[in-house]
């Protein structure tokens, strides 16, 4: 079954404690991306990757890091989480077209609370 | 600055009627536009993609139009059913493969 998996699904942590949210896809997609979703603000792109070792900033990259060492995995790292990073996070993947991305396949989401 | 606006935050509609959602954008020149459905607590699910040279696209009871002159896409759900109740998001490719989403319109279909 084609899918994007994220772990953990729920996480409560304290300010400053480094954490990693994993994301994996089994569709051999080149493009992977992280979004955060907040009430009233919709989905905002944090980082994206067009292939292994190729990453770039989205609209809200501050406070986040990513890496793409393997095509299937795209972890999101919060080196020093702060309460304003409390949010619902989604990982997504898609094939790449000549002028942009195609349909995005989203993971189930990770609800992060930073106290 | 680039902006995507979806019409009202919420749309309530009677079962069997057509729901029409609007996605307006400014300062974009997207090659195509996508629509997604999101149920509470779940990730968005892709519905339709329409390219800039396509005026209209259909999938079962869904219809999307794309007017690059007006910078607008309309999303129609015909013969709506309570199971269509969800939040619907439009998304555009910005430059350099960044993807931007509208805030979404929540549709509630009353039986």
mmCIF file of C-alpha atoms in Angstrom:
data_model
loop_
_atom_site.group_PDB
_atom_site.id
_atom_site.type_symbol
_atom_site.label_atom_id
_atom_site.label_comp_id
_atom_site.label_asym_id
_atom_site.label_seq_id
_atom_site.Cartn_x
_atom_site.Cartn_y
_atom_site.Cartn_z
ATOM 1 C CA UNK A 1 0.000 0.000 0.000
ATOM 2 C CA UNK A 2 1.312 3.423 -0.976
ATOM 3 C CA UNK A 3 1.727 5.484 2.130
ATOM 4 C CA UNK A 4 3.564 8.135 4.094
ATOM 5 C CA UNK A 5 4.250 7.292 7.719
ATOM 6 C CA UNK A 6 5.161 9.651 10.523
ATOM 7 C CA UNK A 7 6.349 8.962 14.042
ATOM 8 C CA UNK A 8 5.473 9.750 16.693
ATOM 9 C CA UNK A 9 1.810 10.616 16.190
ATOM 10 C CA UNK A 10 1.617 12.531 19.454
ATOM 11 C CA UNK A 11 4.416 14.144 21.424
ATOM 12 C CA UNK A 12 4.491 16.327 24.506
ATOM 13 C CA UNK A 13 7.871 17.770 25.344
ATOM 14 C CA UNK A 14 9.506 20.607 27.249
ATOM 15 C CA UNK A 15 11.176 23.729 25.961
ATOM 16 C CA UNK A 16 14.715 23.152 24.747
ATOM 17 C CA UNK A 17 14.680 19.358 24.564
ATOM 18 C CA UNK A 18 15.779 18.300 21.097
ATOM 19 C CA UNK A 19 13.387 16.087 19.184
ATOM 20 C CA UNK A 20 13.068 14.406 15.805
ATOM 21 C CA UNK A 21 9.902 13.537 13.928
ATOM 22 C CA UNK A 22 10.465 10.842 11.350
ATOM 23 C CA UNK A 23 8.823 10.619 7.946
ATOM 24 C CA UNK A 24 9.050 7.778 5.470
ATOM 25 C CA UNK A 25 7.411 7.101 2.097
ATOM 26 C CA UNK A 26 7.297 3.916 0.019
ATOM 27 C CA UNK A 27 6.413 5.424 -3.381
ATOM 28 C CA UNK A 28 9.934 6.294 -4.570
ATOM 29 C CA UNK A 29 8.947 9.965 -4.710
ATOM 30 C CA UNK A 30 11.612 12.562 -5.344
ATOM 31 C CA UNK A 31 9.820 15.383 -3.545
ATOM 32 C CA UNK A 32 9.162 15.451 0.193
ATOM 33 C CA UNK A 33 7.965 18.280 2.364
ATOM 34 C CA UNK A 34 7.059 19.258 5.910
ATOM 35 C CA UNK A 35 4.106 21.461 6.840
ATOM 36 C CA UNK A 36 2.686 22.786 10.031
ATOM 37 C CA UNK A 37 -0.999 23.491 10.468
ATOM 38 C CA UNK A 38 -2.338 26.020 12.925
ATOM 39 C CA UNK A 39 -5.936 27.207 13.412
ATOM 40 C CA UNK A 40 -6.724 30.151 11.169
ATOM 41 C CA UNK A 41 -3.359 29.951 9.401
ATOM 42 C CA UNK A 42 -3.816 26.812 7.375
ATOM 43 C CA UNK A 43 -0.957 24.651 6.134
ATOM 44 C CA UNK A 44 2.402 26.359 5.937
ATOM 45 C CA UNK A 45 5.448 24.794 4.358
ATOM 46 C CA UNK A 46 8.503 24.455 6.601
ATOM 47 C CA UNK A 47 11.095 22.742 4.387
ATOM 48 C CA UNK A 48 11.053 20.684 1.254
ATOM 49 C CA UNK A 49 13.419 18.404 -0.590
ATOM 50 C CA UNK A 50 13.598 17.692 -4.298
ATOM 51 C CA UNK A 51 15.895 14.708 -3.938
ATOM 52 C CA UNK A 52 18.591 13.151 -1.781
ATOM 53 C CA UNK A 53 20.865 15.813 -0.292
ATOM 54 C CA UNK A 54 18.750 18.605 -1.856
ATOM 55 C CA UNK A 55 16.692 20.612 0.637
ATOM 56 C CA UNK A 56 15.327 24.141 0.695
ATOM 57 C CA UNK A 57 13.398 26.448 2.972
ATOM 58 C CA UNK A 58 9.663 26.861 2.788
ATOM 59 C CA UNK A 59 7.761 29.771 4.267
ATOM 60 C CA UNK A 60 8.388 29.101 7.983
ATOM 61 C CA UNK A 61 11.790 27.382 8.400
ATOM 62 C CA UNK A 62 12.980 29.153 11.564
ATOM 63 C CA UNK A 63 13.654 26.753 14.419
ATOM 64 C CA UNK A 64 13.625 23.628 12.237
ATOM 65 C CA UNK A 65 16.190 21.487 10.469
ATOM 66 C CA UNK A 66 15.808 18.674 7.957
ATOM 67 C CA UNK A 67 18.016 16.171 6.213
ATOM 68 C CA UNK A 68 17.548 13.884 3.222
ATOM 69 C CA UNK A 69 20.156 11.168 3.291
ATOM 70 C CA UNK A 70 17.920 8.508 1.766
ATOM 71 C CA UNK A 71 15.172 8.964 -0.798
ATOM 72 C CA UNK A 72 12.472 7.440 1.395
ATOM 73 C CA UNK A 73 13.181 9.345 4.632
ATOM 74 C CA UNK A 74 12.884 13.023 5.510
ATOM 75 C CA UNK A 75 13.159 13.653 9.266
ATOM 76 C CA UNK A 76 12.208 16.971 10.860
ATOM 77 C CA UNK A 77 14.481 18.106 13.677
ATOM 78 C CA UNK A 78 13.688 20.657 16.348
ATOM 79 C CA UNK A 79 17.022 21.417 18.019
ATOM 80 C CA UNK A 80 15.550 23.582 20.800
ATOM 81 C CA UNK A 81 11.751 23.469 20.721
ATOM 82 C CA UNK A 82 9.772 26.421 21.981
ATOM 83 C CA UNK A 83 6.068 26.741 22.851
ATOM 84 C CA UNK A 84 5.354 28.573 19.581
ATOM 85 C CA UNK A 85 6.243 25.347 17.762
ATOM 86 C CA UNK A 86 3.228 23.633 19.294
ATOM 87 C CA UNK A 87 1.306 22.591 16.205
ATOM 88 C CA UNK A 88 0.063 19.769 13.998
ATOM 89 C CA UNK A 89 2.803 18.658 11.619
ATOM 90 C CA UNK A 90 2.363 16.871 8.308
ATOM 91 C CA UNK A 91 4.893 15.225 6.069
ATOM 92 C CA UNK A 92 4.055 14.811 2.393
ATOM 93 C CA UNK A 93 5.640 13.353 -0.719
ATOM 94 C CA UNK A 94 5.007 13.589 -4.435
ATOM 95 C CA UNK A 95 6.461 12.914 -7.818
ATOM 96 C CA UNK A 96 8.109 15.862 -9.586
ATOM 97 C CA UNK A 97 6.846 17.376 -12.803
ATOM 98 C CA UNK A 98 8.584 19.684 -15.233
ATOM 99 C CA UNK A 99 7.015 22.788 -13.733
ATOM 100 C CA UNK A 100 6.209 21.778 -10.190
ATOM 101 C CA UNK A 101 4.995 19.061 -7.899
ATOM 102 C CA UNK A 102 2.100 16.779 -8.568
ATOM 103 C CA UNK A 103 -0.422 15.464 -6.071
ATOM 104 C CA UNK A 104 0.904 15.377 -2.570
ATOM 105 C CA UNK A 105 0.480 12.270 -0.415
ATOM 106 C CA UNK A 106 0.222 13.285 3.213
ATOM 107 C CA UNK A 107 1.115 11.398 6.345
ATOM 108 C CA UNK A 108 -1.315 11.064 9.267
ATOM 109 C CA UNK A 109 0.129 13.999 11.183
ATOM 110 C CA UNK A 110 2.119 14.513 14.381
ATOM 111 C CA UNK A 111 0.569 16.583 17.125
ATOM 112 C CA UNK A 112 3.358 18.296 19.031
ATOM 113 C CA UNK A 113 2.934 20.167 22.292
ATOM 114 C CA UNK A 114 5.874 22.098 23.749
ATOM 115 C CA UNK A 115 5.429 23.234 27.346
ATOM 116 C CA UNK B 1 3.200 39.621 -1.648
ATOM 117 C CA UNK B 2 1.727 36.340 -2.826
ATOM 118 C CA UNK B 3 -1.620 35.446 -1.337
ATOM 119 C CA UNK B 4 -4.226 32.703 -1.591
ATOM 120 C CA UNK B 5 -7.727 33.341 -0.330
ATOM 121 C CA UNK B 6 -10.528 30.848 -0.037
ATOM 122 C CA UNK B 7 -14.014 32.248 0.324
ATOM 123 C CA UNK B 8 -15.801 31.880 3.588
ATOM 124 C CA UNK B 9 -14.345 29.773 6.352
ATOM 125 C CA UNK B 10 -17.555 27.769 6.551
ATOM 126 C CA UNK B 11 -20.250 26.759 4.104
ATOM 127 C CA UNK B 12 -23.483 25.090 5.226
ATOM 128 C CA UNK B 13 -25.558 23.437 2.567
ATOM 129 C CA UNK B 14 -28.593 21.209 2.245
ATOM 130 C CA UNK B 15 -28.110 17.659 1.013
ATOM 131 C CA UNK B 16 -28.613 17.389 -2.720
ATOM 132 C CA UNK B 17 -27.599 20.994 -3.442
ATOM 133 C CA UNK B 18 -24.393 22.132 -5.124
ATOM 134 C CA UNK B 19 -21.629 23.546 -2.963
ATOM 135 C CA UNK B 20 -19.392 26.109 -4.670
ATOM 136 C CA UNK B 21 -16.037 27.040 -3.135
ATOM 137 C CA UNK B 22 -13.747 29.807 -4.334
ATOM 138 C CA UNK B 23 -9.964 30.072 -4.388
ATOM 139 C CA UNK B 24 -8.518 33.445 -5.369
ATOM 140 C CA UNK B 25 -4.843 34.202 -5.669
ATOM 141 C CA UNK B 26 -2.669 37.252 -6.224
ATOM 142 C CA UNK B 27 0.886 37.638 -7.461
ATOM 143 C CA UNK B 28 1.179 34.010 -8.553
ATOM 144 C CA UNK B 29 1.560 32.546 -11.999
ATOM 145 C CA UNK B 30 0.853 28.902 -11.194
ATOM 146 C CA UNK B 31 1.295 26.199 -13.781
ATOM 147 C CA UNK B 32 -1.502 24.346 -12.040
ATOM 148 C CA UNK B 33 -3.754 24.349 -9.039
ATOM 149 C CA UNK B 34 -4.714 21.497 -6.738
ATOM 150 C CA UNK B 35 -7.663 20.790 -4.471
ATOM 151 C CA UNK B 36 -7.538 18.639 -1.341
ATOM 152 C CA UNK B 37 -10.010 17.329 1.182
ATOM 153 C CA UNK B 38 -9.145 17.215 4.884
ATOM 154 C CA UNK B 39 -11.130 15.462 7.580
ATOM 155 C CA UNK B 40 -10.637 16.440 11.248
ATOM 156 C CA UNK B 41 -7.370 15.141 12.685
ATOM 157 C CA UNK B 42 -6.213 13.640 9.384
ATOM 158 C CA UNK B 43 -3.867 14.591 6.595
ATOM 159 C CA UNK B 44 -5.194 16.228 3.433
ATOM 160 C CA UNK B 45 -6.184 13.923 0.593
ATOM 161 C CA UNK B 46 -5.671 14.920 -3.030
ATOM 162 C CA UNK B 47 -8.812 15.374 -5.117
ATOM 163 C CA UNK B 48 -8.085 17.171 -8.392
ATOM 164 C CA UNK B 49 -5.344 18.970 -10.272
ATOM 165 C CA UNK B 50 -6.105 21.443 -13.058
ATOM 166 C CA UNK B 51 -3.479 22.906 -15.368
ATOM 167 C CA UNK B 52 -3.320 26.527 -16.531
ATOM 168 C CA UNK B 53 -4.368 25.578 -20.065
ATOM 169 C CA UNK B 54 -7.424 23.637 -18.837
ATOM 170 C CA UNK B 55 -10.656 25.470 -18.221
ATOM 171 C CA UNK B 56 -12.486 22.696 -16.401
ATOM 172 C CA UNK B 57 -11.846 19.291 -14.833
ATOM 173 C CA UNK B 58 -14.346 16.763 -13.500
ATOM 174 C CA UNK B 59 -14.178 13.752 -11.238
ATOM 175 C CA UNK B 60 -17.435 12.044 -10.342
ATOM 176 C CA UNK B 61 -19.514 14.727 -8.551
ATOM 177 C CA UNK B 62 -16.622 17.191 -8.363
ATOM 178 C CA UNK B 63 -15.896 19.931 -10.867
ATOM 179 C CA UNK B 64 -13.057 22.430 -10.854
ATOM 180 C CA UNK B 65 -12.601 25.481 -13.061
ATOM 181 C CA UNK B 66 -9.474 27.587 -13.443
ATOM 182 C CA UNK B 67 -9.511 31.137 -14.769
ATOM 183 C CA UNK B 68 -5.976 32.519 -14.982
ATOM 184 C CA UNK B 69 -7.290 35.929 -16.089
ATOM 185 C CA UNK B 70 -9.452 36.311 -13.001
ATOM 186 C CA UNK B 71 -6.837 34.444 -10.925
ATOM 187 C CA UNK B 72 -9.544 32.246 -9.549
ATOM 188 C CA UNK B 73 -10.543 28.608 -9.238
ATOM 189 C CA UNK B 74 -14.037 27.393 -8.431
ATOM 190 C CA UNK B 75 -14.648 23.990 -6.848
ATOM 191 C CA UNK B 76 -18.124 22.510 -7.117
ATOM 192 C CA UNK B 77 -19.610 19.532 -5.282
ATOM 193 C CA UNK B 78 -22.822 18.568 -7.036
ATOM 194 C CA UNK B 79 -25.614 16.522 -5.427
ATOM 195 C CA UNK B 80 -23.884 17.011 -2.092
ATOM 196 C CA UNK B 81 -24.120 14.348 0.617
ATOM 197 C CA UNK B 82 -23.431 14.448 4.362
ATOM 198 C CA UNK B 83 -20.287 12.373 3.659
ATOM 199 C CA UNK B 84 -18.930 15.377 1.715
ATOM 200 C CA UNK B 85 -18.674 17.334 4.969
ATOM 201 C CA UNK B 86 -14.995 18.226 5.371
ATOM 202 C CA UNK B 87 -12.531 21.058 4.908
ATOM 203 C CA UNK B 88 -11.435 21.703 1.334
ATOM 204 C CA UNK B 89 -8.062 23.259 0.573
ATOM 205 C CA UNK B 90 -6.685 24.748 -2.613
ATOM 206 C CA UNK B 91 -2.949 24.759 -3.269
ATOM 207 C CA UNK B 92 -0.660 26.478 -5.763
ATOM 208 C CA UNK B 93 2.927 25.975 -6.782
ATOM 209 C CA UNK B 94 4.977 29.055 -6.069
ATOM 210 C CA UNK B 95 8.383 29.557 -7.648
ATOM 211 C CA UNK B 96 11.029 26.943 -7.045
ATOM 212 C CA UNK B 97 8.633 24.115 -6.204
ATOM 213 C CA UNK B 98 7.317 25.638 -3.015
ATOM 214 C CA UNK B 99 3.671 24.812 -2.436
ATOM 215 C CA UNK B 100 1.227 27.220 -0.810
ATOM 216 C CA UNK B 101 -2.160 26.299 0.608
ATOM 217 C CA UNK B 102 -5.220 28.371 1.283
ATOM 218 C CA UNK B 103 -6.665 28.323 4.792
ATOM 219 C CA UNK B 104 -9.527 26.090 3.655
ATOM 220 C CA UNK B 105 -13.313 26.176 3.566
ATOM 221 C CA UNK B 106 -15.233 23.888 5.914
ATOM 222 C CA UNK B 107 -18.303 22.425 4.237
ATOM 223 C CA UNK B 108 -21.156 20.999 6.281
ATOM 224 C CA UNK B 109 -23.890 19.147 4.389
ATOM 225 C CA UNK B 110 -27.168 18.860 6.310
ATOM 226 C CA UNK B 111 -29.338 15.808 5.744
#
